[in-house]
GROMACS .gro file of C-alpha atoms in nm:
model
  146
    1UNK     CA    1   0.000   0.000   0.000
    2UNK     CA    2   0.276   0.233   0.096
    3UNK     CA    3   0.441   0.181  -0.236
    4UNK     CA    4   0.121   0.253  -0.460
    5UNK     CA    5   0.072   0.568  -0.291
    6UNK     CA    6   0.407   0.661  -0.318
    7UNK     CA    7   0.411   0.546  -0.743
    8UNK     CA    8   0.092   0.797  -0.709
    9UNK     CA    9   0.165   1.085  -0.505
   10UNK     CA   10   0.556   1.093  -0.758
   11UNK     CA   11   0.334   1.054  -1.019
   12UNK     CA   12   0.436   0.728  -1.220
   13UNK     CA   13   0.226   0.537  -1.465
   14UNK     CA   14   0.049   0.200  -1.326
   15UNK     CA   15   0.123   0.287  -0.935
   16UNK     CA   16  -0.116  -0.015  -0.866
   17UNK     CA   17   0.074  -0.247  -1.070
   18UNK     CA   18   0.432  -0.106  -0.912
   19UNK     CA   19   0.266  -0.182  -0.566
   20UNK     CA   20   0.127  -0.527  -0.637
   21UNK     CA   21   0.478  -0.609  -0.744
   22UNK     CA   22   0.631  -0.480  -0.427
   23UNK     CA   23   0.367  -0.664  -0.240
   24UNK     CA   24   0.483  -0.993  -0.418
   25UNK     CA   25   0.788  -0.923  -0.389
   26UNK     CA   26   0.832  -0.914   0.013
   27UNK     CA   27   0.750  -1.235   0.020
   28UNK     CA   28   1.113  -1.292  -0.051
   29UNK     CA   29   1.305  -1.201   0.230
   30UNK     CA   30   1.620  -0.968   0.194
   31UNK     CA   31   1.624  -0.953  -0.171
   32UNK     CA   32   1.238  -0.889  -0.258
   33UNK     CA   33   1.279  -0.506  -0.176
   34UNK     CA   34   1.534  -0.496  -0.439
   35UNK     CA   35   1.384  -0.703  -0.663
   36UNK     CA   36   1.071  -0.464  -0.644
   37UNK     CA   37   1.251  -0.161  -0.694
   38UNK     CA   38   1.387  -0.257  -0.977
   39UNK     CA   39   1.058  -0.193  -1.251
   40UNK     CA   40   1.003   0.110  -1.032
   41UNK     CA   41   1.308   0.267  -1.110
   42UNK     CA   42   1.316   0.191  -1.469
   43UNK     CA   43   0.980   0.331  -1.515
   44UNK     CA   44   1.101   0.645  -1.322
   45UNK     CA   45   1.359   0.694  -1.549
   46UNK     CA   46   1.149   0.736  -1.833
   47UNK     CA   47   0.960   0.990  -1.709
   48UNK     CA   48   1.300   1.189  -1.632
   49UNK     CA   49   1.558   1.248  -1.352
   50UNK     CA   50   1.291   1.418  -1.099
   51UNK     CA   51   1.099   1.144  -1.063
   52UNK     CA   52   1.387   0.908  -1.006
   53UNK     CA   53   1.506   1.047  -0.715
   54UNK     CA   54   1.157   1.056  -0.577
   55UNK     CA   55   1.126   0.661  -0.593
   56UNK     CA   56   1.483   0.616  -0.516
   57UNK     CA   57   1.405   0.833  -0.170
   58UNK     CA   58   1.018   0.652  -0.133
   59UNK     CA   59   1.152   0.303  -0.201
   60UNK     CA   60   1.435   0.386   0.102
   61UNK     CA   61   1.208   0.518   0.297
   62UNK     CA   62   0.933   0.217   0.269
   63UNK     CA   63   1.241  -0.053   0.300
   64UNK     CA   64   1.386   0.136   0.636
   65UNK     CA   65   0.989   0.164   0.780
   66UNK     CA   66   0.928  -0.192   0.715
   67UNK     CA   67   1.322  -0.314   0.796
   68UNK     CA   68   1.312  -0.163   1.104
   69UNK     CA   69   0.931  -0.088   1.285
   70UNK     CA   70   0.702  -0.331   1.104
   71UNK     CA   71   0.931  -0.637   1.037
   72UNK     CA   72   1.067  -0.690   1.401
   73UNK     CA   73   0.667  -0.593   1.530
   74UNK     CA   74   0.558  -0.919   1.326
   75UNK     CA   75   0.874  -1.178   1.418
   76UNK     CA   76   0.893  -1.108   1.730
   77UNK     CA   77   0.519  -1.242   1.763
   78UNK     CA   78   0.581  -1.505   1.545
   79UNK     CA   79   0.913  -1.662   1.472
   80UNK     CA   80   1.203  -1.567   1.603
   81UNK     CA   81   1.453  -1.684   1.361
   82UNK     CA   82   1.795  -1.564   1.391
   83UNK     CA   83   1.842  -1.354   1.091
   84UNK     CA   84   2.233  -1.502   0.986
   85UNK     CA   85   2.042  -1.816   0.996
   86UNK     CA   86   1.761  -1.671   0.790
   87UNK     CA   87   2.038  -1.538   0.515
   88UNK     CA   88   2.236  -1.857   0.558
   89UNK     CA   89   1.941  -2.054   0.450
   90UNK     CA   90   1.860  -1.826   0.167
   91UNK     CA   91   2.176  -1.866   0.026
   92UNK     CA   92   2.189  -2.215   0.066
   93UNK     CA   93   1.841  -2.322  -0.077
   94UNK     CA   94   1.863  -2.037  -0.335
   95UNK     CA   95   2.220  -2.220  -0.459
   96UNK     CA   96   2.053  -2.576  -0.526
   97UNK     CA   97   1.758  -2.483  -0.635
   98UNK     CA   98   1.734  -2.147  -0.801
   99UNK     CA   99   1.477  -1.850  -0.780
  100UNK     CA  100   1.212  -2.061  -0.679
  101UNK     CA  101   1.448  -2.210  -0.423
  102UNK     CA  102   1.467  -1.844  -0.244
  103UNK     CA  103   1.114  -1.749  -0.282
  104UNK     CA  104   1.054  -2.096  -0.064
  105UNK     CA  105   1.355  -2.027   0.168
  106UNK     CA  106   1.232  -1.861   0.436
  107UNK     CA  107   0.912  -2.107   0.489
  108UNK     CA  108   1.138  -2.396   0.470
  109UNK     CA  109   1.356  -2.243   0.747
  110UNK     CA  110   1.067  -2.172   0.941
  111UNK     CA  111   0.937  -2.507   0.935
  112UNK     CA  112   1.302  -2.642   0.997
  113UNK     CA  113   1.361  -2.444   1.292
  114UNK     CA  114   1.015  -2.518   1.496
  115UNK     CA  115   1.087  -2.889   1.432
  116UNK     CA  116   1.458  -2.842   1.593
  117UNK     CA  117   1.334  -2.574   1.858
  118UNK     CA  118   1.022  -2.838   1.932
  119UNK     CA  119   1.270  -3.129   1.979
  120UNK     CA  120   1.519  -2.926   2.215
  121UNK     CA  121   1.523  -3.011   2.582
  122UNK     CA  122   1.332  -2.798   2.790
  123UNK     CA  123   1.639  -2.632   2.983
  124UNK     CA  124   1.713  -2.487   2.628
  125UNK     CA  125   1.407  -2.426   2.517
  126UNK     CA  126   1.271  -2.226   2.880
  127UNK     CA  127   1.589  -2.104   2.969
  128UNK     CA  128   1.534  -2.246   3.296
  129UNK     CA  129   1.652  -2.583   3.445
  130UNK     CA  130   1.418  -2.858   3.533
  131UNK     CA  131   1.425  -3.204   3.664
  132UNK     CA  132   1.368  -3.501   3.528
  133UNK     CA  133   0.998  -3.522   3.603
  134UNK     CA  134   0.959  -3.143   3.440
  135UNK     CA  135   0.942  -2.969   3.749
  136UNK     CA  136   1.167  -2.665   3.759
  137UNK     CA  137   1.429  -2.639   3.990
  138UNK     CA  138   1.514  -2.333   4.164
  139UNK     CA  139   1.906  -2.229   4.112
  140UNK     CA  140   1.872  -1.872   4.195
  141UNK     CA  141   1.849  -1.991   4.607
  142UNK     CA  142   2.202  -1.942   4.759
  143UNK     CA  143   2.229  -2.194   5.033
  144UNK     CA  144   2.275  -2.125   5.363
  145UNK     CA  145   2.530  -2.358   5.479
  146UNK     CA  146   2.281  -2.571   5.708
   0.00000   0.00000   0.00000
Protein backbone atom coordinates (compact mmCIF):
# COMPACT_ATOMS: atom_id res chain seq x y z
CA UNK A 1 0.00 0.00 0.00
CA UNK A 2 2.76 2.33 0.96
CA UNK A 3 4.41 1.81 -2.36
CA UNK A 4 1.21 2.53 -4.60
CA UNK A 5 0.72 5.68 -2.91
CA UNK A 6 4.07 6.61 -3.18
CA UNK A 7 4.11 5.46 -7.43
CA UNK A 8 0.92 7.97 -7.09
CA UNK A 9 1.65 10.85 -5.05
CA UNK A 10 5.56 10.93 -7.58
CA UNK A 11 3.34 10.54 -10.19
CA UNK A 12 4.36 7.28 -12.20
CA UNK A 13 2.26 5.37 -14.65
CA UNK A 14 0.49 2.00 -13.26
CA UNK A 15 1.23 2.87 -9.35
CA UNK A 16 -1.16 -0.15 -8.66
CA UNK A 17 0.74 -2.47 -10.70
CA UNK A 18 4.32 -1.06 -9.12
CA UNK A 19 2.66 -1.82 -5.66
CA UNK A 20 1.27 -5.27 -6.37
CA UNK A 21 4.78 -6.09 -7.44
CA UNK A 22 6.31 -4.80 -4.27
CA UNK A 23 3.67 -6.64 -2.40
CA UNK A 24 4.83 -9.93 -4.18
CA UNK A 25 7.88 -9.23 -3.89
CA UNK A 26 8.32 -9.14 0.13
CA UNK A 27 7.50 -12.35 0.20
CA UNK A 28 11.13 -12.92 -0.51
CA UNK A 29 13.05 -12.01 2.30
CA UNK A 30 16.20 -9.68 1.94
CA UNK A 31 16.24 -9.53 -1.71
CA UNK A 32 12.38 -8.89 -2.58
CA UNK A 33 12.79 -5.06 -1.76
CA UNK A 34 15.34 -4.96 -4.39
CA UNK A 35 13.84 -7.03 -6.63
CA UNK A 36 10.71 -4.64 -6.44
CA UNK A 37 12.51 -1.61 -6.94
CA UNK A 38 13.87 -2.57 -9.77
CA UNK A 39 10.58 -1.93 -12.51
CA UNK A 40 10.03 1.10 -10.32
CA UNK A 41 13.08 2.67 -11.10
CA UNK A 42 13.16 1.91 -14.69
CA UNK A 43 9.80 3.31 -15.15
CA UNK A 44 11.01 6.45 -13.22
CA UNK A 45 13.59 6.94 -15.49
CA UNK A 46 11.49 7.36 -18.33
CA UNK A 47 9.60 9.90 -17.09
CA UNK A 48 13.00 11.89 -16.32
CA UNK A 49 15.58 12.48 -13.52
CA UNK A 50 12.91 14.18 -10.99
CA UNK A 51 10.99 11.44 -10.63
CA UNK A 52 13.87 9.08 -10.06
CA UNK A 53 15.06 10.47 -7.15
CA UNK A 54 11.57 10.56 -5.77
CA UNK A 55 11.26 6.61 -5.93
CA UNK A 56 14.83 6.16 -5.16
CA UNK A 57 14.05 8.33 -1.70
CA UNK A 58 10.18 6.52 -1.33
CA UNK A 59 11.52 3.03 -2.01
CA UNK A 60 14.35 3.86 1.02
CA UNK A 61 12.08 5.18 2.97
CA UNK A 62 9.33 2.17 2.69
CA UNK A 63 12.41 -0.53 3.00
CA UNK A 64 13.86 1.36 6.36
CA UNK A 65 9.89 1.64 7.80
CA UNK A 66 9.28 -1.92 7.15
CA UNK A 67 13.22 -3.14 7.96
CA UNK A 68 13.12 -1.63 11.04
CA UNK A 69 9.31 -0.88 12.85
CA UNK A 70 7.02 -3.31 11.04
CA UNK A 71 9.31 -6.37 10.37
CA UNK A 72 10.67 -6.90 14.01
CA UNK A 73 6.67 -5.93 15.30
CA UNK A 74 5.58 -9.19 13.26
CA UNK A 75 8.74 -11.78 14.18
CA UNK A 76 8.93 -11.08 17.30
CA UNK A 77 5.19 -12.42 17.63
CA UNK A 78 5.81 -15.05 15.45
CA UNK A 79 9.13 -16.62 14.72
CA UNK A 80 12.03 -15.67 16.03
CA UNK A 81 14.53 -16.84 13.61
CA UNK A 82 17.95 -15.64 13.91
CA UNK A 83 18.42 -13.54 10.91
CA UNK A 84 22.33 -15.02 9.86
CA UNK A 85 20.42 -18.16 9.96
CA UNK A 86 17.61 -16.71 7.90
CA UNK A 87 20.38 -15.38 5.15
CA UNK A 88 22.36 -18.57 5.58
CA UNK A 89 19.41 -20.54 4.50
CA UNK A 90 18.60 -18.26 1.67
CA UNK A 91 21.76 -18.66 0.26
CA UNK A 92 21.89 -22.15 0.66
CA UNK A 93 18.41 -23.22 -0.77
CA UNK A 94 18.63 -20.37 -3.35
CA UNK A 95 22.20 -22.20 -4.59
CA UNK A 96 20.53 -25.76 -5.26
CA UNK A 97 17.58 -24.83 -6.35
CA UNK A 98 17.34 -21.47 -8.01
CA UNK A 99 14.77 -18.50 -7.80
CA UNK A 100 12.12 -20.61 -6.79
CA UNK A 101 14.48 -22.10 -4.23
CA UNK A 102 14.67 -18.44 -2.44
CA UNK A 103 11.14 -17.49 -2.82
CA UNK A 104 10.54 -20.96 -0.64
CA UNK A 105 13.55 -20.27 1.68
CA UNK A 106 12.32 -18.61 4.36
CA UNK A 107 9.12 -21.07 4.89
CA UNK A 108 11.38 -23.96 4.70
CA UNK A 109 13.56 -22.43 7.47
CA UNK A 110 10.67 -21.72 9.41
CA UNK A 111 9.37 -25.07 9.35
CA UNK A 112 13.02 -26.42 9.97
CA UNK A 113 13.61 -24.44 12.92
CA UNK A 114 10.15 -25.18 14.96
CA UNK A 115 10.87 -28.89 14.32
CA UNK A 116 14.58 -28.42 15.93
CA UNK A 117 13.34 -25.74 18.58
CA UNK A 118 10.22 -28.38 19.32
CA UNK A 119 12.70 -31.29 19.79
CA UNK A 120 15.19 -29.26 22.15
CA UNK A 121 15.23 -30.11 25.82
CA UNK A 122 13.32 -27.98 27.90
CA UNK A 123 16.39 -26.32 29.83
CA UNK A 124 17.13 -24.87 26.28
CA UNK A 125 14.07 -24.26 25.17
CA UNK A 126 12.71 -22.26 28.80
CA UNK A 127 15.89 -21.04 29.69
CA UNK A 128 15.34 -22.46 32.96
CA UNK A 129 16.52 -25.83 34.45
CA UNK A 130 14.18 -28.58 35.33
CA UNK A 131 14.25 -32.04 36.64
CA UNK A 132 13.68 -35.01 35.28
CA UNK A 133 9.98 -35.22 36.03
CA UNK A 134 9.59 -31.43 34.40
CA UNK A 135 9.42 -29.69 37.49
CA UNK A 136 11.67 -26.65 37.59
CA UNK A 137 14.29 -26.39 39.90
CA UNK A 138 15.14 -23.33 41.64
CA UNK A 139 19.06 -22.29 41.12
CA UNK A 140 18.72 -18.72 41.95
CA UNK A 141 18.49 -19.91 46.07
CA UNK A 142 22.02 -19.42 47.59
CA UNK A 143 22.29 -21.94 50.33
CA UNK A 144 22.75 -21.25 53.63
CA UNK A 145 25.30 -23.58 54.79
CA UNK A 146 22.81 -25.71 57.08
Amino acid sequence: MLTTFAAWLIGLPSPLALGVIAGLAEFIPYLGPFIAAAPALLVATAQGGSPLVWTILAYIAIQQIEGNVLLPIIQRRLVAIPPAIMLFDILGVGSFFGLPGVVFAAPISVAIYAVFEGTAPDEQRDGKPTTHNGRSRRTDVIPDGN
